[in-house]
mmCIF file of C-alpha atoms in Angstrom:
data_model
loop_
_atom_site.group_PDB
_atom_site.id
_atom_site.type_symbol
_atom_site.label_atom_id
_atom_site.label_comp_id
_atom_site.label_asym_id
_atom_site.label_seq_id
_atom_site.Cartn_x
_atom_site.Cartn_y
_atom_site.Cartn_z
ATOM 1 C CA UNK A 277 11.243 32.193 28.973
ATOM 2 C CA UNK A 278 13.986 30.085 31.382
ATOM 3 C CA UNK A 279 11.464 28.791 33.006
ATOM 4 C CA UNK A 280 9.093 28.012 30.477
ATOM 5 C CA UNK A 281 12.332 25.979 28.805
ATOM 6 C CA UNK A 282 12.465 24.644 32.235
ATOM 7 C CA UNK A 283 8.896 22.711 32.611
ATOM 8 C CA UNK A 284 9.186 21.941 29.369
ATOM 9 C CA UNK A 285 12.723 20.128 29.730
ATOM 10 C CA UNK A 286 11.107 17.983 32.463
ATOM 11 C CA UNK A 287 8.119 17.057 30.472
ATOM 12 C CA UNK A 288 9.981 16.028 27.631
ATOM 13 C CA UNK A 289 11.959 14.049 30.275
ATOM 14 C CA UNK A 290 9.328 12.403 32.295
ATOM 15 C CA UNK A 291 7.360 11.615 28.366
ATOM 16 C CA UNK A 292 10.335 10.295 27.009
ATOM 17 C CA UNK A 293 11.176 7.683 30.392
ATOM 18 C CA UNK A 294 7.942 6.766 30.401
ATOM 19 C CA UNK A 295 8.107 5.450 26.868
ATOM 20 C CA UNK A 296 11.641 4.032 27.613
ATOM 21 C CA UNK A 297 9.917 1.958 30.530
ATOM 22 C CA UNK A 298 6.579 0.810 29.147
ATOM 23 C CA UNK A 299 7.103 0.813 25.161
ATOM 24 C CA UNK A 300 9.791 -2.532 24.630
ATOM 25 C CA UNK A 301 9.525 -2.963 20.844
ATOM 26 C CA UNK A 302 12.503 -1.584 20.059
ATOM 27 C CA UNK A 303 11.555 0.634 16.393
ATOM 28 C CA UNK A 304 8.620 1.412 17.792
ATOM 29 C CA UNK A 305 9.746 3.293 21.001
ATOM 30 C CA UNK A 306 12.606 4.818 18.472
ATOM 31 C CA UNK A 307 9.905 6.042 15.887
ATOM 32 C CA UNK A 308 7.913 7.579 19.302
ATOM 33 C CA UNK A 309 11.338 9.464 20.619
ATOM 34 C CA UNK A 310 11.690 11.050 16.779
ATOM 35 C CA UNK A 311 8.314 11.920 16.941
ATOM 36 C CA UNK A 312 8.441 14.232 20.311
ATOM 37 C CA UNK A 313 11.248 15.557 18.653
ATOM 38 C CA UNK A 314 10.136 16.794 15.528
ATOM 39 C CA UNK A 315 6.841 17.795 16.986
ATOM 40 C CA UNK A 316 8.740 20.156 19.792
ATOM 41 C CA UNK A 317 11.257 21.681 16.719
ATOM 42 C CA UNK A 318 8.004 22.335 14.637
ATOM 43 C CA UNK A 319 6.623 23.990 17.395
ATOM 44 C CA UNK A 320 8.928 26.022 18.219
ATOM 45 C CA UNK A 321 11.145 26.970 15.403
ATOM 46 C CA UNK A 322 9.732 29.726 12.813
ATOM 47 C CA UNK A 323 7.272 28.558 10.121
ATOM 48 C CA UNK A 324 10.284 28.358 7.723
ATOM 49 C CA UNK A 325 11.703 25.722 8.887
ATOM 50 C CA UNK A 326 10.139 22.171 7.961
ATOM 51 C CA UNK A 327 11.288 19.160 10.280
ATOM 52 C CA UNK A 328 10.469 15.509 9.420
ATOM 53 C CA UNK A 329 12.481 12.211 9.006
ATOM 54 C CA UNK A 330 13.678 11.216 5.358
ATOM 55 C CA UNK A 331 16.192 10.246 3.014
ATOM 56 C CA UNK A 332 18.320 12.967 1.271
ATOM 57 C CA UNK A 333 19.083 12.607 -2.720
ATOM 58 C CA UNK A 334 20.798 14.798 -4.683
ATOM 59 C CA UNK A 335 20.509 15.492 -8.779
ATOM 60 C CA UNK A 336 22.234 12.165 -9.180
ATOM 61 C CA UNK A 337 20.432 10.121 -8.093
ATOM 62 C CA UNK A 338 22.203 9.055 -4.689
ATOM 63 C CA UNK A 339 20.577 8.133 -1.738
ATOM 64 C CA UNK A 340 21.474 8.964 2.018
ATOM 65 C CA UNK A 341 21.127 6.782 4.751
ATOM 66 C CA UNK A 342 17.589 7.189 6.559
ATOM 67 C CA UNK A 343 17.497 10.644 8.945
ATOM 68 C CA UNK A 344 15.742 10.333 12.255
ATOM 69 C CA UNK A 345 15.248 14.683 12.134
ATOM 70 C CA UNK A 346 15.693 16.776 8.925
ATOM 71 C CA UNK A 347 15.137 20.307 9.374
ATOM 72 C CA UNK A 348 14.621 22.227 5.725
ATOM 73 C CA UNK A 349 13.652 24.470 3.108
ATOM 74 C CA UNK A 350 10.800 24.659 1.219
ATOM 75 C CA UNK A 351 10.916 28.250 -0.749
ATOM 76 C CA UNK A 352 13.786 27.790 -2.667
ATOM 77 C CA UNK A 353 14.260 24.229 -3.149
ATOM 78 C CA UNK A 354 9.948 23.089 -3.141
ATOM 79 C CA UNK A 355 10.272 19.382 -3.672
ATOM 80 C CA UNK A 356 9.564 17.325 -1.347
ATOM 81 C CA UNK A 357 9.097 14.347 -2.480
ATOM 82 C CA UNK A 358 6.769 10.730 -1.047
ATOM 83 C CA UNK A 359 6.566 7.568 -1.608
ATOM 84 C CA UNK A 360 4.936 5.007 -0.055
ATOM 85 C CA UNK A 361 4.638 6.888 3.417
ATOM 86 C CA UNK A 362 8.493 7.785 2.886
ATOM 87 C CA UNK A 363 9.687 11.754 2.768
ATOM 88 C CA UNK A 364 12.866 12.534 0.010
ATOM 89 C CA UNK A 365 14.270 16.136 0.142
ATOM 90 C CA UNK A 366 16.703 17.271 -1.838
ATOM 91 C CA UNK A 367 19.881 17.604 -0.713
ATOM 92 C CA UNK A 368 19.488 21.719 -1.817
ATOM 93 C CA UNK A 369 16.724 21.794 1.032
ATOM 94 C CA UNK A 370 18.781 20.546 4.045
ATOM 95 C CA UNK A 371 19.495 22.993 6.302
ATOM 96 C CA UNK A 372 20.529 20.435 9.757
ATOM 97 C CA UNK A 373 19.912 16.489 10.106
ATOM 98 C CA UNK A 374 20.025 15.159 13.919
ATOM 99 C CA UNK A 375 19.986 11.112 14.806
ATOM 100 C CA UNK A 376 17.787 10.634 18.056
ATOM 101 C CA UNK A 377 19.157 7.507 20.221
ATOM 102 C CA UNK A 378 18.402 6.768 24.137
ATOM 103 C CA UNK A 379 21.606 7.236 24.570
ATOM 104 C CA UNK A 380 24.882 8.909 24.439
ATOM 105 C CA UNK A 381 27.561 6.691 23.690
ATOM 106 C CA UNK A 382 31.008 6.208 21.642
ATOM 107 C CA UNK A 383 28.539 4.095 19.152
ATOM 108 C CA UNK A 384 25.829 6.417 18.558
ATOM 109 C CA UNK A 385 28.113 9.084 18.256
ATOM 110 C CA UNK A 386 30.296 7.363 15.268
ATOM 111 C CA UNK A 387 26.573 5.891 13.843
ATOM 112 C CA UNK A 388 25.573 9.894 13.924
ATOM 113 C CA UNK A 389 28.519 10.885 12.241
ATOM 114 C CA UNK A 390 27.852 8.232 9.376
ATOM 115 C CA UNK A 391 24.825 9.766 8.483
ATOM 116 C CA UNK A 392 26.078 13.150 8.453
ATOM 117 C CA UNK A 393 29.128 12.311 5.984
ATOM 118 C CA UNK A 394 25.963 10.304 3.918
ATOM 119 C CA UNK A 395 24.573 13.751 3.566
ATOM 120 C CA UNK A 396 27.362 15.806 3.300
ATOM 121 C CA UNK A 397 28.824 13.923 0.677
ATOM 122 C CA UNK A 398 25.539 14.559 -1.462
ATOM 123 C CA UNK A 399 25.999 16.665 -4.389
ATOM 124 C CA UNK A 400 24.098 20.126 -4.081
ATOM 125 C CA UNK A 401 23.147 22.374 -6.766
ATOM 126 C CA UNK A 402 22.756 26.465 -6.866
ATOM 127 C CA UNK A 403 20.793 28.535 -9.327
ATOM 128 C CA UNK A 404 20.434 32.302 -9.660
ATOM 129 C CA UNK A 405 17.440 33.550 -7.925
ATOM 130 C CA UNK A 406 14.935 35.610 -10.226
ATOM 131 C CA UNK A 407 13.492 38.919 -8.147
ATOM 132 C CA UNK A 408 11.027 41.682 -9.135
ATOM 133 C CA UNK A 409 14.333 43.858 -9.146
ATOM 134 C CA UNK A 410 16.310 41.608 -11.468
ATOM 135 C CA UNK A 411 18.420 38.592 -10.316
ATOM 136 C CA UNK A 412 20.616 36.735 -7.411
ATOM 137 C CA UNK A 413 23.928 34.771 -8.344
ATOM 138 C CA UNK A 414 23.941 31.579 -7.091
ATOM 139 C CA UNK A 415 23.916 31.254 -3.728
ATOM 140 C CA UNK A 416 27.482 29.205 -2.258
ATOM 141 C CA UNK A 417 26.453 26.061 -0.420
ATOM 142 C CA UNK A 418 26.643 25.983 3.273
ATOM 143 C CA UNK A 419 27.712 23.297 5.496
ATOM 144 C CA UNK A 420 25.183 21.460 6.488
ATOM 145 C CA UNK A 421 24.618 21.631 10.520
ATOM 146 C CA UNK A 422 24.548 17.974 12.150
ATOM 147 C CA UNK A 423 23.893 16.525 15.385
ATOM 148 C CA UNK A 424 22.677 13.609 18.228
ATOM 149 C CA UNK A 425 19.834 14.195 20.536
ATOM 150 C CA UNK A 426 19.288 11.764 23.010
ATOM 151 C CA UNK A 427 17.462 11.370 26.389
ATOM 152 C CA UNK A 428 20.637 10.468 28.313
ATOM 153 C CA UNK A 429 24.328 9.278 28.726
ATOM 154 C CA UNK A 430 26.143 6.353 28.941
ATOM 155 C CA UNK A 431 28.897 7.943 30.410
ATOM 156 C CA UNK A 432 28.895 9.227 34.155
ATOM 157 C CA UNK A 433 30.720 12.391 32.707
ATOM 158 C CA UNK A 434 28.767 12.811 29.406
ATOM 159 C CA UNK A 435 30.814 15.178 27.505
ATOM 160 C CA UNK A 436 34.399 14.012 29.828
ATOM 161 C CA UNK A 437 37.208 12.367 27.595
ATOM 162 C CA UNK A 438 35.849 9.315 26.284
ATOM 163 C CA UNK A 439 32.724 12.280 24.499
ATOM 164 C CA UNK A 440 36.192 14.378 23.462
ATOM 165 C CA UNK A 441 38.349 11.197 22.211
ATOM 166 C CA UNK A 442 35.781 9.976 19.942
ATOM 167 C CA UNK A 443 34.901 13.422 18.046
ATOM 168 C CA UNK A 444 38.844 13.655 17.645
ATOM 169 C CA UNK A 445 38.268 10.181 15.219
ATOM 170 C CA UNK A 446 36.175 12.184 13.323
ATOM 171 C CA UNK A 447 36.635 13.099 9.662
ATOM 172 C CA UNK A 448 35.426 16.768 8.812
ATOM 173 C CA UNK A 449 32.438 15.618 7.216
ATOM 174 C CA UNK A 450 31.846 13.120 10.343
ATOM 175 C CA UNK A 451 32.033 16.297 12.815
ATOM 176 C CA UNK A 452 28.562 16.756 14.734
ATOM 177 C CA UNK A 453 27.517 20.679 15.211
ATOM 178 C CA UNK A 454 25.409 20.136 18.137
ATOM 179 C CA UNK A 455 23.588 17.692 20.386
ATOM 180 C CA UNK A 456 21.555 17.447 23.211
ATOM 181 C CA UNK A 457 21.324 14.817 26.144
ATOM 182 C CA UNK A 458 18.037 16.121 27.454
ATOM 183 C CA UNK A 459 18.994 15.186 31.182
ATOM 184 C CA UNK A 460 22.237 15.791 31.486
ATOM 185 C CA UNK A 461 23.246 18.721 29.464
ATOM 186 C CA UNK A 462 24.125 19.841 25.492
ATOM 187 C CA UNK A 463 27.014 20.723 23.684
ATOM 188 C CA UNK A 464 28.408 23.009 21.056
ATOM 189 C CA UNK A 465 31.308 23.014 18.413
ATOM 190 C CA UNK A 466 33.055 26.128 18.357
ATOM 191 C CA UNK A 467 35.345 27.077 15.532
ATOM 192 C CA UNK A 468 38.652 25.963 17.400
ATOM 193 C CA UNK A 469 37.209 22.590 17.618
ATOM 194 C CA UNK A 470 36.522 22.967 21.698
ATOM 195 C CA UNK A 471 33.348 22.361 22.876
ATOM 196 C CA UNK A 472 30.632 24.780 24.555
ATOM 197 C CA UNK A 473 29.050 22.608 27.039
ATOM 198 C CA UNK A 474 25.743 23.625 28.919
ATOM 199 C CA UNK A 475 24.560 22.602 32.300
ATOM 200 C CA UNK A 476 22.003 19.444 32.868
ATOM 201 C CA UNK A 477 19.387 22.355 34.110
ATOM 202 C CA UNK A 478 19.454 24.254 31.141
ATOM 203 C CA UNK A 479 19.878 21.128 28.475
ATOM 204 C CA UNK A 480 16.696 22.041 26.398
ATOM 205 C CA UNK A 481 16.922 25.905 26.241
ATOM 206 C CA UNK A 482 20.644 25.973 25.503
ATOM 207 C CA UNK A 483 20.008 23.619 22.760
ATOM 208 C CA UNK A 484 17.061 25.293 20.928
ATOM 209 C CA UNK A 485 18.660 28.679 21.300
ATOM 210 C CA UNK A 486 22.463 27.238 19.650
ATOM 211 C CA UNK A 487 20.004 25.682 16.892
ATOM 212 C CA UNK A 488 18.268 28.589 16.310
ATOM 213 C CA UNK A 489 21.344 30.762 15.992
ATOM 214 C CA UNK A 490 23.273 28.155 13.744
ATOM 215 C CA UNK A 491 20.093 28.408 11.026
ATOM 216 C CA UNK A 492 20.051 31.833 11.239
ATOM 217 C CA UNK A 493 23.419 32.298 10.318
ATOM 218 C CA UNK A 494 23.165 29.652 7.273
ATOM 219 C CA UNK A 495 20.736 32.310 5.659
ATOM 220 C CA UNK A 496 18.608 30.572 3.474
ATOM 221 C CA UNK A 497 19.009 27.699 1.094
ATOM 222 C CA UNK A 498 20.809 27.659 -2.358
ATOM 223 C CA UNK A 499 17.745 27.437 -5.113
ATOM 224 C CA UNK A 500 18.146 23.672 -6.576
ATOM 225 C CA UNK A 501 18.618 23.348 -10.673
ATOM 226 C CA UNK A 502 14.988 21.623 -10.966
ATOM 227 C CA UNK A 503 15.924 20.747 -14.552
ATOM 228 C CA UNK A 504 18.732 18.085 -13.371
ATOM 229 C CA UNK A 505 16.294 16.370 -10.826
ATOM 230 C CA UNK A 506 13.565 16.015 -13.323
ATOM 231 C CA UNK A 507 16.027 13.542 -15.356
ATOM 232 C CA UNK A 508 16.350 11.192 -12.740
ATOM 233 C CA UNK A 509 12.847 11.216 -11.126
ATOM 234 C CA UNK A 510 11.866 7.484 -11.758
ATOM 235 C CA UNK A 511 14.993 6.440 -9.952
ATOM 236 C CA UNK A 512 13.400 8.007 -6.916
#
């Protein structure tokens, strides 16, 4: 399995240089980058997981900023809604959103940490669960994982003191999970606000196998009151 991870670390690599070199229109080469992504998360991650770029709304009718990766739910929260070519989940469905840059750097790290407090601040709803035994309470709302995946770093010393100064600017809602900088490593918040940081060598495996765990301990997704969206669907 390491060294599947392995080959498939330096294919993602070499794939994702080559566009970087011969691909200069600047939303176009981003769009291509998001694309490799979700396609390698859909792969790989179990069939309940859906992964896709969108916009998160809530019952409200508020809006979050565009997100380059959404991974979600489609069980207990089943609308997904399109328009025009565009993807809205509700906020109920989220269960991680990642920005994919080039680069790591102080300003893609503040720009992902934008658009996680644009989704975090979303309201979330939680209905009991009906079962052929009888029924589940609500289910509490989870934190919603967030990250920045990029192909490399800035920064000689990716994850050295300028990577630890700027997460200390965070706000809690600002605070990114996870990330991965494909060639030179990936990193982990732990719970005392340190960071778990891999080796370049193992970038890709360590980061689909933190992932992985961090969904599976979310459980699954609060079911959303459909009654409240249905009020505000034509300001969708």
């Amino acid at each position: 399995m390491r060294e599947l991870f392995l080959d498939m670390q330096q294919e993602m690599i070499m794939e994702l240089n080559k566009l970087r070199k011969h691909v200069t229109h600047a939303p176009t080469k981003g769009d291509t980058v998001e694309l490799s992504w979700i396609e390698f998360l859909s792969t790989y991650l179990p069939n309940r997981y859906c992964v896709d770029t969108a916009f998160i709304v809530d019952n409200t009718g508020i809006r979050s900023d565009q997100i380059d990766l959404v991974i979600y739910d489609q069980q207990y929260s089943p609308f997904v809604f399109c328009h025009s070519g565009v993807k809205y989940i509700p906020a109920e469905s989220v269960y991680a959103i990642f920005e994919v840059k080039q680069t790591l750097n102080k300003q893609h790290l503040l720009y992902a940490a934008e658009k996680a407090e644009s989704v975090r601040a979303l309201e979330r709803t939680s209905v009991p669960i009906i079962h052929a035994g009888g029924i589940y309470p609500p289910r509490p709302t989870f934190d919603i994982v967030a990250g920045l995946i990029t192909t490399s770093s800035d920064w000689t010393l990716p994850f050295g003191k300028p990577f630890q100064e700027v997460n200390k600017e965070l706000k809690p809602w600002q605070r990114l999970n996870i990330g991965c900088t494909l060639d030179s490593g990936s990193f982990l918040l732990k719970a005392d606000g340190t960071f778990d940081i891999s080796s370049k060598e193992e970038s890709l495996i360590f980061f689909f196998i933190k992932l992985f765990i961090q969904l599976q301990n979310l459980g699954t997704v609060p079911a959303m009151d459909i009654d409240l969206y249905s009020q505000v669907l034509d300001s969708i």
